[in-house]
PDB file of C-alpha atoms in Angstrom:
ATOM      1  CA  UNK A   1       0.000   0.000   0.000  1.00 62.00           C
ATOM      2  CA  UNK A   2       2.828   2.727   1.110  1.00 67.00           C
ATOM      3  CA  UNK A   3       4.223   1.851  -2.204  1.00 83.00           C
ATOM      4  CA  UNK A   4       0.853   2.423  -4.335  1.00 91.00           C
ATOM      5  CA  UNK A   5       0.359   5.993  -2.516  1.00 92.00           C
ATOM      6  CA  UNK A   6       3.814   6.993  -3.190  1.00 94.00           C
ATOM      7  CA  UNK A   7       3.422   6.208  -7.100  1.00 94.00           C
ATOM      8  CA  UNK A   8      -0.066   8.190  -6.641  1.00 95.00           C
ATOM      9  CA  UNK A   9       1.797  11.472  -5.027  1.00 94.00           C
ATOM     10  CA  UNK A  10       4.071  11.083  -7.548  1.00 94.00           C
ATOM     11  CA  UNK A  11       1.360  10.837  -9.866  1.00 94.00           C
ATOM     12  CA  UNK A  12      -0.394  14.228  -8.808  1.00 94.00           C
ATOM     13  CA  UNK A  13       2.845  16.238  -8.426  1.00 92.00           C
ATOM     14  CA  UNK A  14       4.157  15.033 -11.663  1.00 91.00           C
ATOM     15  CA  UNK A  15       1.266  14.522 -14.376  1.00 91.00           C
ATOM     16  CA  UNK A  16      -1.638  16.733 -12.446  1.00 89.00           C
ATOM     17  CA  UNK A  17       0.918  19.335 -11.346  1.00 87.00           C
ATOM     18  CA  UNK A  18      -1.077  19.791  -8.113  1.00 88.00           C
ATOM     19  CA  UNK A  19       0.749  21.298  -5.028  1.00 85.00           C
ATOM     20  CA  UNK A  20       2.956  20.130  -2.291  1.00 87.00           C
ATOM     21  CA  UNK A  21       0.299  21.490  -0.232  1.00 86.00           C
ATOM     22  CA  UNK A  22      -2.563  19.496  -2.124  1.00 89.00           C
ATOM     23  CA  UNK A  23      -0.596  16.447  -2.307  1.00 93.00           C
ATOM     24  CA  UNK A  24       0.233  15.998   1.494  1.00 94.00           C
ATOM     25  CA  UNK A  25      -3.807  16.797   2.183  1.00 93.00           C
ATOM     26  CA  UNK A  26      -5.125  13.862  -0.559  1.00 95.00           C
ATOM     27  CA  UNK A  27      -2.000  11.325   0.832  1.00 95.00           C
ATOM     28  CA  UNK A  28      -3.629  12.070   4.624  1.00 95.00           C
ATOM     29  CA  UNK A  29      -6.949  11.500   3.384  1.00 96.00           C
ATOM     30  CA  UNK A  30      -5.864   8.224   1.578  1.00 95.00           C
ATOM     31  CA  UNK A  31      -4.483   6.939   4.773  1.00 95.00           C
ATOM     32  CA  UNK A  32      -7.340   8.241   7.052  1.00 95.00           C
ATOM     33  CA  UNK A  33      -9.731   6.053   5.026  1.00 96.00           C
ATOM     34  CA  UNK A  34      -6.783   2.915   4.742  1.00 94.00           C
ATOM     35  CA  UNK A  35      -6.742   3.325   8.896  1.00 95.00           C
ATOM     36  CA  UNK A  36     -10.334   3.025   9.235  1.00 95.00           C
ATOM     37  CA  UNK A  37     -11.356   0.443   6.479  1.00 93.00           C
ATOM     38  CA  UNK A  38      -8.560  -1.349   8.709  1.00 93.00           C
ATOM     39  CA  UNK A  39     -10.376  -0.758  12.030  1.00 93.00           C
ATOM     40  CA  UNK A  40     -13.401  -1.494  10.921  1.00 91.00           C
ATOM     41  CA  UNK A  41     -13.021  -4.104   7.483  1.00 92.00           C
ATOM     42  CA  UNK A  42      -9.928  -5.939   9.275  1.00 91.00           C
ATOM     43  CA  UNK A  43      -8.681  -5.131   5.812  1.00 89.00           C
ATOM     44  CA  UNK A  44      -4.971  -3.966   4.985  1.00 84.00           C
ATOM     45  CA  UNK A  45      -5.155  -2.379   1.707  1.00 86.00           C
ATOM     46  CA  UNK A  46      -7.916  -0.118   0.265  1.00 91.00           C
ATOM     47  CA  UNK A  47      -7.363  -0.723  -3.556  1.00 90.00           C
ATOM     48  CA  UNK A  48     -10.027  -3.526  -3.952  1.00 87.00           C
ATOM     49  CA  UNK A  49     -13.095  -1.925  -1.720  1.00 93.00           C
ATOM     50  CA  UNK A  50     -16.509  -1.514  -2.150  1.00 93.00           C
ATOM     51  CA  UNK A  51     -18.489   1.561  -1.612  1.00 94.00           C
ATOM     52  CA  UNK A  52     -20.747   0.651   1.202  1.00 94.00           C
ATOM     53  CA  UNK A  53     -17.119   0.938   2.758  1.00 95.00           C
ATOM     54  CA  UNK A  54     -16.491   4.445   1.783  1.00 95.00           C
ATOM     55  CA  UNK A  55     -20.154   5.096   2.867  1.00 94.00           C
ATOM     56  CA  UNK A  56     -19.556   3.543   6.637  1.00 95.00           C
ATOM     57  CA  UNK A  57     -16.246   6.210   6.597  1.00 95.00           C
ATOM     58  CA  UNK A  58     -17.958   8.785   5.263  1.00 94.00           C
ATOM     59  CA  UNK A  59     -20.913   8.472   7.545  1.00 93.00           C
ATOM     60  CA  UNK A  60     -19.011   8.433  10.649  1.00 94.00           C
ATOM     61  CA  UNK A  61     -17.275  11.884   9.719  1.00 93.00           C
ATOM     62  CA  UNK A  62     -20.514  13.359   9.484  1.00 91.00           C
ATOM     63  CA  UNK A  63     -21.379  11.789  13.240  1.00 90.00           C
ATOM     64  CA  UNK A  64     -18.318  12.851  14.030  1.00 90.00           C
ATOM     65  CA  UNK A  65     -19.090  17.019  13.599  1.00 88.00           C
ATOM     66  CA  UNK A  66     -16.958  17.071  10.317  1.00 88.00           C
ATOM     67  CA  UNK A  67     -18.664  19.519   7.825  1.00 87.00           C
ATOM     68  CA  UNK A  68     -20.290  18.937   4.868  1.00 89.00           C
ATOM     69  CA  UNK A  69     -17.752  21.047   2.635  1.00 87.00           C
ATOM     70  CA  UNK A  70     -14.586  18.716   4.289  1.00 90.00           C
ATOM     71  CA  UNK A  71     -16.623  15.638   3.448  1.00 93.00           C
ATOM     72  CA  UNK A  72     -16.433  16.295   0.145  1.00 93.00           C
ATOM     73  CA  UNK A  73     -12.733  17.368   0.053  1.00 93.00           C
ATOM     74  CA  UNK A  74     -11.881  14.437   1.636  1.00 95.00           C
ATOM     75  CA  UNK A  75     -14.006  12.161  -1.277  1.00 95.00           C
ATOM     76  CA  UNK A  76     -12.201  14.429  -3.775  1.00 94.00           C
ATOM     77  CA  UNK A  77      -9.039  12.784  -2.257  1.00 95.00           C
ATOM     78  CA  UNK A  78     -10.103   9.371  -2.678  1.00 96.00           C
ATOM     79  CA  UNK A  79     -11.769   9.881  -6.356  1.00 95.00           C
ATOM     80  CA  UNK A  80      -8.392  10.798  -7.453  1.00 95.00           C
ATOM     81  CA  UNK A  81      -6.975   8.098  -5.799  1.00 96.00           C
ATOM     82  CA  UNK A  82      -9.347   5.662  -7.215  1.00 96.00           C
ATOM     83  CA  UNK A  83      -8.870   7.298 -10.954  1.00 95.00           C
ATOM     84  CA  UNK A  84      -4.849   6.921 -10.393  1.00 96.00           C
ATOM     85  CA  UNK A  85      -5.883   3.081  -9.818  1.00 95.00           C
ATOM     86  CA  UNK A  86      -8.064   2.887 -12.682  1.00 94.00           C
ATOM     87  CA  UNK A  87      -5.861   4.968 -14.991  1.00 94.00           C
ATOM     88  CA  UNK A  88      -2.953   2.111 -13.922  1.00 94.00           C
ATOM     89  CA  UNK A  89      -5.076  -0.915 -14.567  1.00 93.00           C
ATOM     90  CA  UNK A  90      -4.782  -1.882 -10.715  1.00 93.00           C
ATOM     91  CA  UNK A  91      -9.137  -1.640 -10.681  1.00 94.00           C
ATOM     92  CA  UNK A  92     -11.217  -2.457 -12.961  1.00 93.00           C
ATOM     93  CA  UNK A  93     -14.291  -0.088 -11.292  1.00 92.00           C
ATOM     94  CA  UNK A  94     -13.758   2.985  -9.864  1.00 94.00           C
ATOM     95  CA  UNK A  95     -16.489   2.343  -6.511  1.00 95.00           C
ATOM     96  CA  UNK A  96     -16.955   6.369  -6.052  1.00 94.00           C
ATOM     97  CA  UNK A  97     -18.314   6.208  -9.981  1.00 90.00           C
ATOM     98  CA  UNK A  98     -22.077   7.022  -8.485  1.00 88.00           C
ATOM     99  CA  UNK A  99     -21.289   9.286  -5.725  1.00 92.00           C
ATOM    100  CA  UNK A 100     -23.206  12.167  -5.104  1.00 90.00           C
ATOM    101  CA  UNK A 101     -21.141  14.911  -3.371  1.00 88.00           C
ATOM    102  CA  UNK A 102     -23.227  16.423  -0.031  1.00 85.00           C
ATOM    103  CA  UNK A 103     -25.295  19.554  -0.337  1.00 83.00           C
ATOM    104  CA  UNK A 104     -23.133  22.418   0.961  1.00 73.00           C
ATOM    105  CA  UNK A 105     -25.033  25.972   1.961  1.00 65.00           C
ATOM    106  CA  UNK A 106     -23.004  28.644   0.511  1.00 62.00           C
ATOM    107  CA  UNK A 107     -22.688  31.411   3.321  1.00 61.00           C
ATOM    108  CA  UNK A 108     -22.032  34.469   1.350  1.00 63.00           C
ATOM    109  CA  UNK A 109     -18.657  36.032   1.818  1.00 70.00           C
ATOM    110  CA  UNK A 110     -18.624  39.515   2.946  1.00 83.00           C
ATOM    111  CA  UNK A 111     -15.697  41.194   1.572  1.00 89.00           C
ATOM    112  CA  UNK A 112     -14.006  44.101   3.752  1.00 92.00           C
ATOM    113  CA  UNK A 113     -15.624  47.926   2.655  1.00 90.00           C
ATOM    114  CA  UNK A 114     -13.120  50.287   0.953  1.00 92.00           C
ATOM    115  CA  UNK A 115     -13.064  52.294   4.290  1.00 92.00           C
ATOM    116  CA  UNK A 116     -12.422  49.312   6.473  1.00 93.00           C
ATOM    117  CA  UNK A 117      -9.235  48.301   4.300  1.00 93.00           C
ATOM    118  CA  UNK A 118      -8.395  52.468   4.571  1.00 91.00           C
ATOM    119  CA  UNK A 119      -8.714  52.534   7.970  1.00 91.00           C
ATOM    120  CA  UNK A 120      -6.547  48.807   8.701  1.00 92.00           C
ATOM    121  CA  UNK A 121      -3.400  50.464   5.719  1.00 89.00           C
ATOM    122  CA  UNK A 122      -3.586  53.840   7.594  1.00 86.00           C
ATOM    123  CA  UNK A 123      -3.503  52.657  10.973  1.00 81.00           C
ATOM    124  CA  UNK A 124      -0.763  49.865   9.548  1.00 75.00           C
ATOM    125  CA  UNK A 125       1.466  52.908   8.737  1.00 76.00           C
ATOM    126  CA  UNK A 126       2.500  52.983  12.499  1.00 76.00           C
ATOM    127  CA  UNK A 127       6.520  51.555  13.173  1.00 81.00           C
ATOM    128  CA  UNK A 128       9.179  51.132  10.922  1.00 88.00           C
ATOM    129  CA  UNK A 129      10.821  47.984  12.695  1.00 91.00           C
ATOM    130  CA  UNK A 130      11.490  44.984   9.761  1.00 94.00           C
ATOM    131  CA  UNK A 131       8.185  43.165  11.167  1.00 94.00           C
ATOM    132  CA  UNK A 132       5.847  46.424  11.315  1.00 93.00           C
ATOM    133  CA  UNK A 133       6.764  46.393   7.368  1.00 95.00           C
ATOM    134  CA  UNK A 134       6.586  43.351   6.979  1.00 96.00           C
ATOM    135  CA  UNK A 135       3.228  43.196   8.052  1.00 95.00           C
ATOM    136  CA  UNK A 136       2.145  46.154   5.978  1.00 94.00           C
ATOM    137  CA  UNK A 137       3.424  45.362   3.239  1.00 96.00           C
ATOM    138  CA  UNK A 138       1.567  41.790   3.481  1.00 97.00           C
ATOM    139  CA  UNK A 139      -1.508  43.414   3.834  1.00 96.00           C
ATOM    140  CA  UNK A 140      -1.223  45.827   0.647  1.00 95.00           C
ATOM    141  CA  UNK A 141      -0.092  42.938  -1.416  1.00 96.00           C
ATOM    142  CA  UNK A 142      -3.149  40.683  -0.301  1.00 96.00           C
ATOM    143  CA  UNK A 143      -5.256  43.851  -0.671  1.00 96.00           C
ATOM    144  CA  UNK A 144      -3.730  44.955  -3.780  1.00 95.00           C
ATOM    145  CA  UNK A 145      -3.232  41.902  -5.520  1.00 95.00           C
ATOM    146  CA  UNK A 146      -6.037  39.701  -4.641  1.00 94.00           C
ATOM    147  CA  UNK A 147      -3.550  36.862  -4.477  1.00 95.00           C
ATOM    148  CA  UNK A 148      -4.120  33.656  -2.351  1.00 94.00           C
ATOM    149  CA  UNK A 149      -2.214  33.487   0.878  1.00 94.00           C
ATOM    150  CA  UNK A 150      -0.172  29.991  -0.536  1.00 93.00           C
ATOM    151  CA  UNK A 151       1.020  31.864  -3.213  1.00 95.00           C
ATOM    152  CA  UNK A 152       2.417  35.035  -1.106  1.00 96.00           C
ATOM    153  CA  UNK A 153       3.941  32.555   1.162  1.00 95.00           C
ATOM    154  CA  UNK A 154       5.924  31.139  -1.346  1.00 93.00           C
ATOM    155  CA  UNK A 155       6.702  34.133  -3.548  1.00 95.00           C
ATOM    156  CA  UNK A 156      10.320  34.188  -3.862  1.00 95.00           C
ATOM    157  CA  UNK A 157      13.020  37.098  -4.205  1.00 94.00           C
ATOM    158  CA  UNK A 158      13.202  36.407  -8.106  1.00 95.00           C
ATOM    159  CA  UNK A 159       9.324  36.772  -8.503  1.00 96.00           C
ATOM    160  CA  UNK A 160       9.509  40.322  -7.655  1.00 96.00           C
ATOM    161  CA  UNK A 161      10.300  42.258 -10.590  1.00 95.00           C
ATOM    162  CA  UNK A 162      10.288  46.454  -9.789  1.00 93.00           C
ATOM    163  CA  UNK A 163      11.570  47.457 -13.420  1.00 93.00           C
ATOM    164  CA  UNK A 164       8.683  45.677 -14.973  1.00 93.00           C
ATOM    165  CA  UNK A 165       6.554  46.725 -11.867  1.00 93.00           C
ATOM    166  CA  UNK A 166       4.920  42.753 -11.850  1.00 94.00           C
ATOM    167  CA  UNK A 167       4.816  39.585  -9.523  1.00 94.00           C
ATOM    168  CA  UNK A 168       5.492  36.415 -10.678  1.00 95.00           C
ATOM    169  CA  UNK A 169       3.031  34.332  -8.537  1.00 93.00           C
ATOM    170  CA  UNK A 170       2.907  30.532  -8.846  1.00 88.00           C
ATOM    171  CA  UNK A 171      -1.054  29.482  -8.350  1.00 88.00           C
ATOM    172  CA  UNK A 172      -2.832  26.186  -8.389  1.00 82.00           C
ATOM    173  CA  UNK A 173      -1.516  23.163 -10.364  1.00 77.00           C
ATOM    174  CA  UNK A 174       1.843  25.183 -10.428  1.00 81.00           C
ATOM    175  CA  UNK A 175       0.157  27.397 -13.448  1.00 86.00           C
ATOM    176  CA  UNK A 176       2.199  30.682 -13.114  1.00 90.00           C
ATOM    177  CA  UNK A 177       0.542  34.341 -13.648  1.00 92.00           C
ATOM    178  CA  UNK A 178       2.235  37.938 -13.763  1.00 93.00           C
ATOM    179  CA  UNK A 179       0.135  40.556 -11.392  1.00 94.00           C
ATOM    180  CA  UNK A 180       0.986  44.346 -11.861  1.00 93.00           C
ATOM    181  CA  UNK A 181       2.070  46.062  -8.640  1.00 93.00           C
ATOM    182  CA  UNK A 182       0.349  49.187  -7.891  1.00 93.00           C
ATOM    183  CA  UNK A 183       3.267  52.541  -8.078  1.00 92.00           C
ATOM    184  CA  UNK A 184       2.792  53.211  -4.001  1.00 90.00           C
ATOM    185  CA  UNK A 185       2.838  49.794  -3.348  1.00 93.00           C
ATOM    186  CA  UNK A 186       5.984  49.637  -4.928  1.00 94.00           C
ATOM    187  CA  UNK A 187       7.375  51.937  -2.688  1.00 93.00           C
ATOM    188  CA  UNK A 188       6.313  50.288   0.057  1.00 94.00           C
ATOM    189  CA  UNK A 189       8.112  46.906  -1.756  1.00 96.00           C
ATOM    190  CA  UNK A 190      11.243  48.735  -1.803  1.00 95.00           C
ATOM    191  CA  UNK A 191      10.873  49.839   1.526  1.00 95.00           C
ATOM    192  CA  UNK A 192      10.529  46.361   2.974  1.00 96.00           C
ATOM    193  CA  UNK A 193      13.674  45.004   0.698  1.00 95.00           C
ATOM    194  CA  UNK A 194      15.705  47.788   2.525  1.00 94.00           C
ATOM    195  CA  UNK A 195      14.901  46.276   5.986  1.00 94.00           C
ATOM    196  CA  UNK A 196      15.188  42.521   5.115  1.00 93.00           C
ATOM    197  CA  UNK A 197      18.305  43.044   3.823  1.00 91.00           C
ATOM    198  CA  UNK A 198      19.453  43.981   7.076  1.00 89.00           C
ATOM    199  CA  UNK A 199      18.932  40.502   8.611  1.00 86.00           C
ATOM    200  CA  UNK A 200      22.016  38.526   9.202  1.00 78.00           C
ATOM    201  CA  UNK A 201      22.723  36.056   6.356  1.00 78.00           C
ATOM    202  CA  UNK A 202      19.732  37.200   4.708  1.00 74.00           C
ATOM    203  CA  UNK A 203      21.359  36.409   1.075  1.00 71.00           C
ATOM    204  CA  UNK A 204      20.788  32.709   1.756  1.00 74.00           C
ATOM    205  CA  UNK A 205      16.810  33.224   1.748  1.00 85.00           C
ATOM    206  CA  UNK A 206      15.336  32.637  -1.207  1.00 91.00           C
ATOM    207  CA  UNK A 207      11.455  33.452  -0.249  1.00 94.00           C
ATOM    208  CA  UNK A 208      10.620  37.228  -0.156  1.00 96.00           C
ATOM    209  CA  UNK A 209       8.536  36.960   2.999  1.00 96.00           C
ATOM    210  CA  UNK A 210      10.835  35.685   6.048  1.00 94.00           C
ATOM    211  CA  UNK A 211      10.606  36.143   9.562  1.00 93.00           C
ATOM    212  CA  UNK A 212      13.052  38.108  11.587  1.00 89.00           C
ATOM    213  CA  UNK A 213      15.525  34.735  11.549  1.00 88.00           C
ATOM    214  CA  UNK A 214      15.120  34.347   7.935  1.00 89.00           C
ATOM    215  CA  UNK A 215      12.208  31.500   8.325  1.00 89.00           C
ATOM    216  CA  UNK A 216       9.674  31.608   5.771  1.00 91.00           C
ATOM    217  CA  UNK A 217       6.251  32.312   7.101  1.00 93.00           C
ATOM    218  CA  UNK A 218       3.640  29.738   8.156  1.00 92.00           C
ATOM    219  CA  UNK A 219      -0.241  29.888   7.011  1.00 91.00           C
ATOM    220  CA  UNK A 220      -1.279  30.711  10.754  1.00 92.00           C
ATOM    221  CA  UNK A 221       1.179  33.013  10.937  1.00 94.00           C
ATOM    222  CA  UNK A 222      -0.477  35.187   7.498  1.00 95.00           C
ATOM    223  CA  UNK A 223      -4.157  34.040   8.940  1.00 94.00           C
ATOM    224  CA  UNK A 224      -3.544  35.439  12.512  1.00 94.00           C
ATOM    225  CA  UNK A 225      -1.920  38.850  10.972  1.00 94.00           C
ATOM    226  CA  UNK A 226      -5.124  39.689   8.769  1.00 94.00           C
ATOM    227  CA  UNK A 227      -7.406  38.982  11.565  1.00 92.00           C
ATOM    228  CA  UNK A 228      -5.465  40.724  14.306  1.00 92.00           C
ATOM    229  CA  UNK A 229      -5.320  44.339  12.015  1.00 91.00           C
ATOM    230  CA  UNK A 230      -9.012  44.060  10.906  1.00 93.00           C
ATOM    231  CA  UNK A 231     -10.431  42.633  13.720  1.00 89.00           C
ATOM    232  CA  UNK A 232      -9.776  46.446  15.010  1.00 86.00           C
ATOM    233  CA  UNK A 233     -11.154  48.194  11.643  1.00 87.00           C
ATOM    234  CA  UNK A 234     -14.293  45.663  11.244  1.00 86.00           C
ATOM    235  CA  UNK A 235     -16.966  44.254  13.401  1.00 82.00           C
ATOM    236  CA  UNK A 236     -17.259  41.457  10.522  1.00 81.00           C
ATOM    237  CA  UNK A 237     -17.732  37.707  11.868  1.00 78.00           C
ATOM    238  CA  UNK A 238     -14.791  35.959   9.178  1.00 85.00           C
ATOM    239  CA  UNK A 239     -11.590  38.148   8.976  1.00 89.00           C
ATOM    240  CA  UNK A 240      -8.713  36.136   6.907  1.00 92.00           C
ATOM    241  CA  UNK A 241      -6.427  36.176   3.979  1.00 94.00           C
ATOM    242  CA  UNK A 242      -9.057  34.457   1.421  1.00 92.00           C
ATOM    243  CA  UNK A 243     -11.865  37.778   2.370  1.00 92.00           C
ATOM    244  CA  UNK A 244      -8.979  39.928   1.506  1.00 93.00           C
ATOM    245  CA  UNK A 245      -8.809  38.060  -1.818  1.00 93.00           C
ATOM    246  CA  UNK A 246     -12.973  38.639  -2.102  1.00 91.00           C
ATOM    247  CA  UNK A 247     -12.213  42.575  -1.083  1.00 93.00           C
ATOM    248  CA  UNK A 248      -9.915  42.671  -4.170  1.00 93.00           C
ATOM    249  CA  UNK A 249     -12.212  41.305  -6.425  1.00 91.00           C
ATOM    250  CA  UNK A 250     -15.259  42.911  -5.461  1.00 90.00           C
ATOM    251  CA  UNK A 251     -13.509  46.150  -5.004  1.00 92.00           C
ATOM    252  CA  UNK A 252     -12.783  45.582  -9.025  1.00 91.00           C
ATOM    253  CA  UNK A 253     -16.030  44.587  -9.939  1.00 88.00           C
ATOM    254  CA  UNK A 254     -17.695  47.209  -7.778  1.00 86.00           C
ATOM    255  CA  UNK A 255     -15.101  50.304  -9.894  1.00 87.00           C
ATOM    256  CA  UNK A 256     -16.083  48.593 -13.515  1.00 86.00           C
ATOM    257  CA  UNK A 257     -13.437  46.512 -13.884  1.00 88.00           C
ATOM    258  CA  UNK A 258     -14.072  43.441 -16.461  1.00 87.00           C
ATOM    259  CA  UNK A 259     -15.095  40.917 -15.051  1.00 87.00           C
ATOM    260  CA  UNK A 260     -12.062  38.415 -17.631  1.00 89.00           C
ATOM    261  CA  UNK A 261     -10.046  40.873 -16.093  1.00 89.00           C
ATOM    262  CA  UNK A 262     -10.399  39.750 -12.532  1.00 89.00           C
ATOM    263  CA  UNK A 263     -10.633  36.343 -13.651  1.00 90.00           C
ATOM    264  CA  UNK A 264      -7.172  36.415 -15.087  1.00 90.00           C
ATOM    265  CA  UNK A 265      -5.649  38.627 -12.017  1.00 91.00           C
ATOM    266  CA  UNK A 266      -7.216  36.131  -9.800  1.00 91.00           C
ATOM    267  CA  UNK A 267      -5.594  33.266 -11.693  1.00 90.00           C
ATOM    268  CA  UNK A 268      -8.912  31.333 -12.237  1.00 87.00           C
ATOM    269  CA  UNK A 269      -9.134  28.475 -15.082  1.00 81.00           C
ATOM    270  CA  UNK A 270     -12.829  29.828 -15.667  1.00 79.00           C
ATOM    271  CA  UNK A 271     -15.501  32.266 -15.434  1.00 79.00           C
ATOM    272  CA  UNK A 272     -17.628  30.465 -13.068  1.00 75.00           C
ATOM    273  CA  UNK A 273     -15.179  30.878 -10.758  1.00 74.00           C
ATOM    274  CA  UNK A 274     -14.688  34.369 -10.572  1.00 80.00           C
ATOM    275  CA  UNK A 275     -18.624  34.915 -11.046  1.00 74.00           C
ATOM    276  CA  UNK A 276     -19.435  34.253  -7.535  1.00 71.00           C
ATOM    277  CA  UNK A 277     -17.869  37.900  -6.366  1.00 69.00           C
ATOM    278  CA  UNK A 278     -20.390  39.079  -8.631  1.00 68.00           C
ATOM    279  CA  UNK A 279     -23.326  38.347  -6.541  1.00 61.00           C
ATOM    280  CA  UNK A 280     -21.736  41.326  -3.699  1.00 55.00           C
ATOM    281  CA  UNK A 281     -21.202  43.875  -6.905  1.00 53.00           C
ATOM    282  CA  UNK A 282     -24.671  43.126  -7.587  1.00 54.00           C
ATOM    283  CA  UNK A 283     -25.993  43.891  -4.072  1.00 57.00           C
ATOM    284  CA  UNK A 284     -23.754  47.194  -4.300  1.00 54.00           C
ATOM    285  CA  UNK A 285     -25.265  47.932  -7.968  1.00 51.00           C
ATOM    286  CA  UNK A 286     -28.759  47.840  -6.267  1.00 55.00           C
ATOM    287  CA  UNK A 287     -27.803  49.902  -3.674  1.00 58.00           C
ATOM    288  CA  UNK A 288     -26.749  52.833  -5.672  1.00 51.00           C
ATOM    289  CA  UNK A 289     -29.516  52.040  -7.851  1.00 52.00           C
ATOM    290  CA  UNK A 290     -32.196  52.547  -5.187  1.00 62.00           C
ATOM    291  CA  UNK A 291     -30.606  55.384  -3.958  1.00 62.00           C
ATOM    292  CA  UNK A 292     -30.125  57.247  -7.467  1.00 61.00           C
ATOM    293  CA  UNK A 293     -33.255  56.142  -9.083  1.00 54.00           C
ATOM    294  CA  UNK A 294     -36.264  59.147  -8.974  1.00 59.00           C
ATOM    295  CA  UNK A 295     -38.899  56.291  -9.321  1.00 56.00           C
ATOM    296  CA  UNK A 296     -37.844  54.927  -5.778  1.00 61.00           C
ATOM    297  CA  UNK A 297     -38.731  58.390  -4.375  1.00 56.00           C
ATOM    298  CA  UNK A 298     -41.773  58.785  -6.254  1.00 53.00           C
ATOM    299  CA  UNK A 299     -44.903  58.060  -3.755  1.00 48.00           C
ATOM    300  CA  UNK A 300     -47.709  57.760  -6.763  1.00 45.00           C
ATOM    301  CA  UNK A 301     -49.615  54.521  -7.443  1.00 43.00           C
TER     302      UNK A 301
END
């Protein structure tokens, strides 16, 4: 078995160009399943299964508090597992081939308002110590770039090109995309660049974000940052790095930018994607709509 998920990571890395980051999450999945068709099958290897056994596994997730949305990741892990088998010849039936994914209730995401992002930069501006910048400087990027918080995480020193003003950001499935940087952002860039390279052997880091002993930065570390500066600018319930990512897009949308536009800053693979930040442009069309319209003021019948 540790042999057939090895050739499968390999598999995804190599042919599907996922992620590290993807990889390790479907290879824990695999195994979570391969532990508990164990436990509960007495069975050592998960290749030849049926699906009332992926049922039983998936049903005691759900009694277990686990979400609807992380169901289904976790069955996206195993259909690719189970298409790497077929698409070897080690199964001749794939036994997710009927599988209907659970109904997920899309909460709508409430991006940040333009003053709320104002007020978090301005107060941000506070300290010039190589974390204060830091700090900023991840915030206007996010903000200004609408890029995920995987891909600032691993941007590296070569991906940021000032003459040509752009970012060289690596998305999903390794598919790379150049991002314009805003002129006072670019200050700020320039800014930061002059404090990192104050820290001791800093010529040995290769990612552009570091900490102040030259670690790169952790996911937590970029999630608790956002939600510490705007959980003093905004009284809204989810404050991370992917709303950030909304603001930017909606903050677009919202100004009359096109909507392939976003799509390609965004580094989407299609429309539908990016069409779901259309739904809060919509909401702030009807607003100003209301408001501007002389029928809504008119009292007649």
């Amino acid at each position: 078995m540790a042999t057939t998920i090895e050739s499968f990571k390999g598999y995804l890395l190599k042919e599907k160009k996922y992620s590290v980051h993807t990889v390790t999450a479907y290879e824990k999945d695999v195994v979570e399943f391969q532990l508990f068709n164990k436990e509960y099958f007495q069975q050592d290897t998960i290749e030849q299964v049926n699906y009332s056994q992926i049922r039983s596994w998936l049903v005691s997730l759900v009694e277990g508090g686990l979400v609807a949305i992380s169901v289904n990741r976790k069955v996206a892990s195993l259909k690719a597992f189970y298409k790497f088998l077929l698409k070897t010849k080690q199964i001749n039936v794939n036994p997710l081939l009927k599988h209907k994914s659970l109904k997920v209730s899309r909460a709508i995401q409430i991006p940040f308002s333009e003053k709320e992002v104002g007020r978090v930069l301005q107060d941000a501006n506070e300290g010039d110590d190589f974390e204060t910048v830091r700090n900023r400087l991840i915030i206007e990027l996010l903000y200004s770039t609408g890029m995920r918080r995987a891909e600032l995480i691993q941007l590296k020193m070569q991906d940021v090109d000032l003459a040509k003003g752009v970012l060289k950001v690596l998305g999903k499935r390794n598919k790379e995309r150049l991002i314009p940087i805003l002129p006072l952002v670019k200050q700020k860039v320039l800014f930061y660049v002059s404090k990192r390279a104050d820290i001791e052997g800093v010529g040995s880091y290769e990612y552009f974000f570091i900490t102040k002993n030259g670690i790169m930065l952790n996911n937590s570390l970029v999630y608790r940052l956002v939600n510490s500066y705007f959980g003093k600018a905004s009284e809204k319930v989810k404050k991370s790095p992917h709303v950030l990512r909304h603001t930017f897009a909606t903050h677009l949308l919202n100004n009359g930018a096109d909507l392939n536009s976003v799509k390609e800053l965004l580094g989407h693979s299609s429309l539908a994607s990016t069409q779901v930040y259309t739904h809060t442009s919509l909401m702030e069309l009807k607003k100003v709509y209301k408001k501007a319209h002389p029928r809504n003021n008119d009292n007649d019948n």
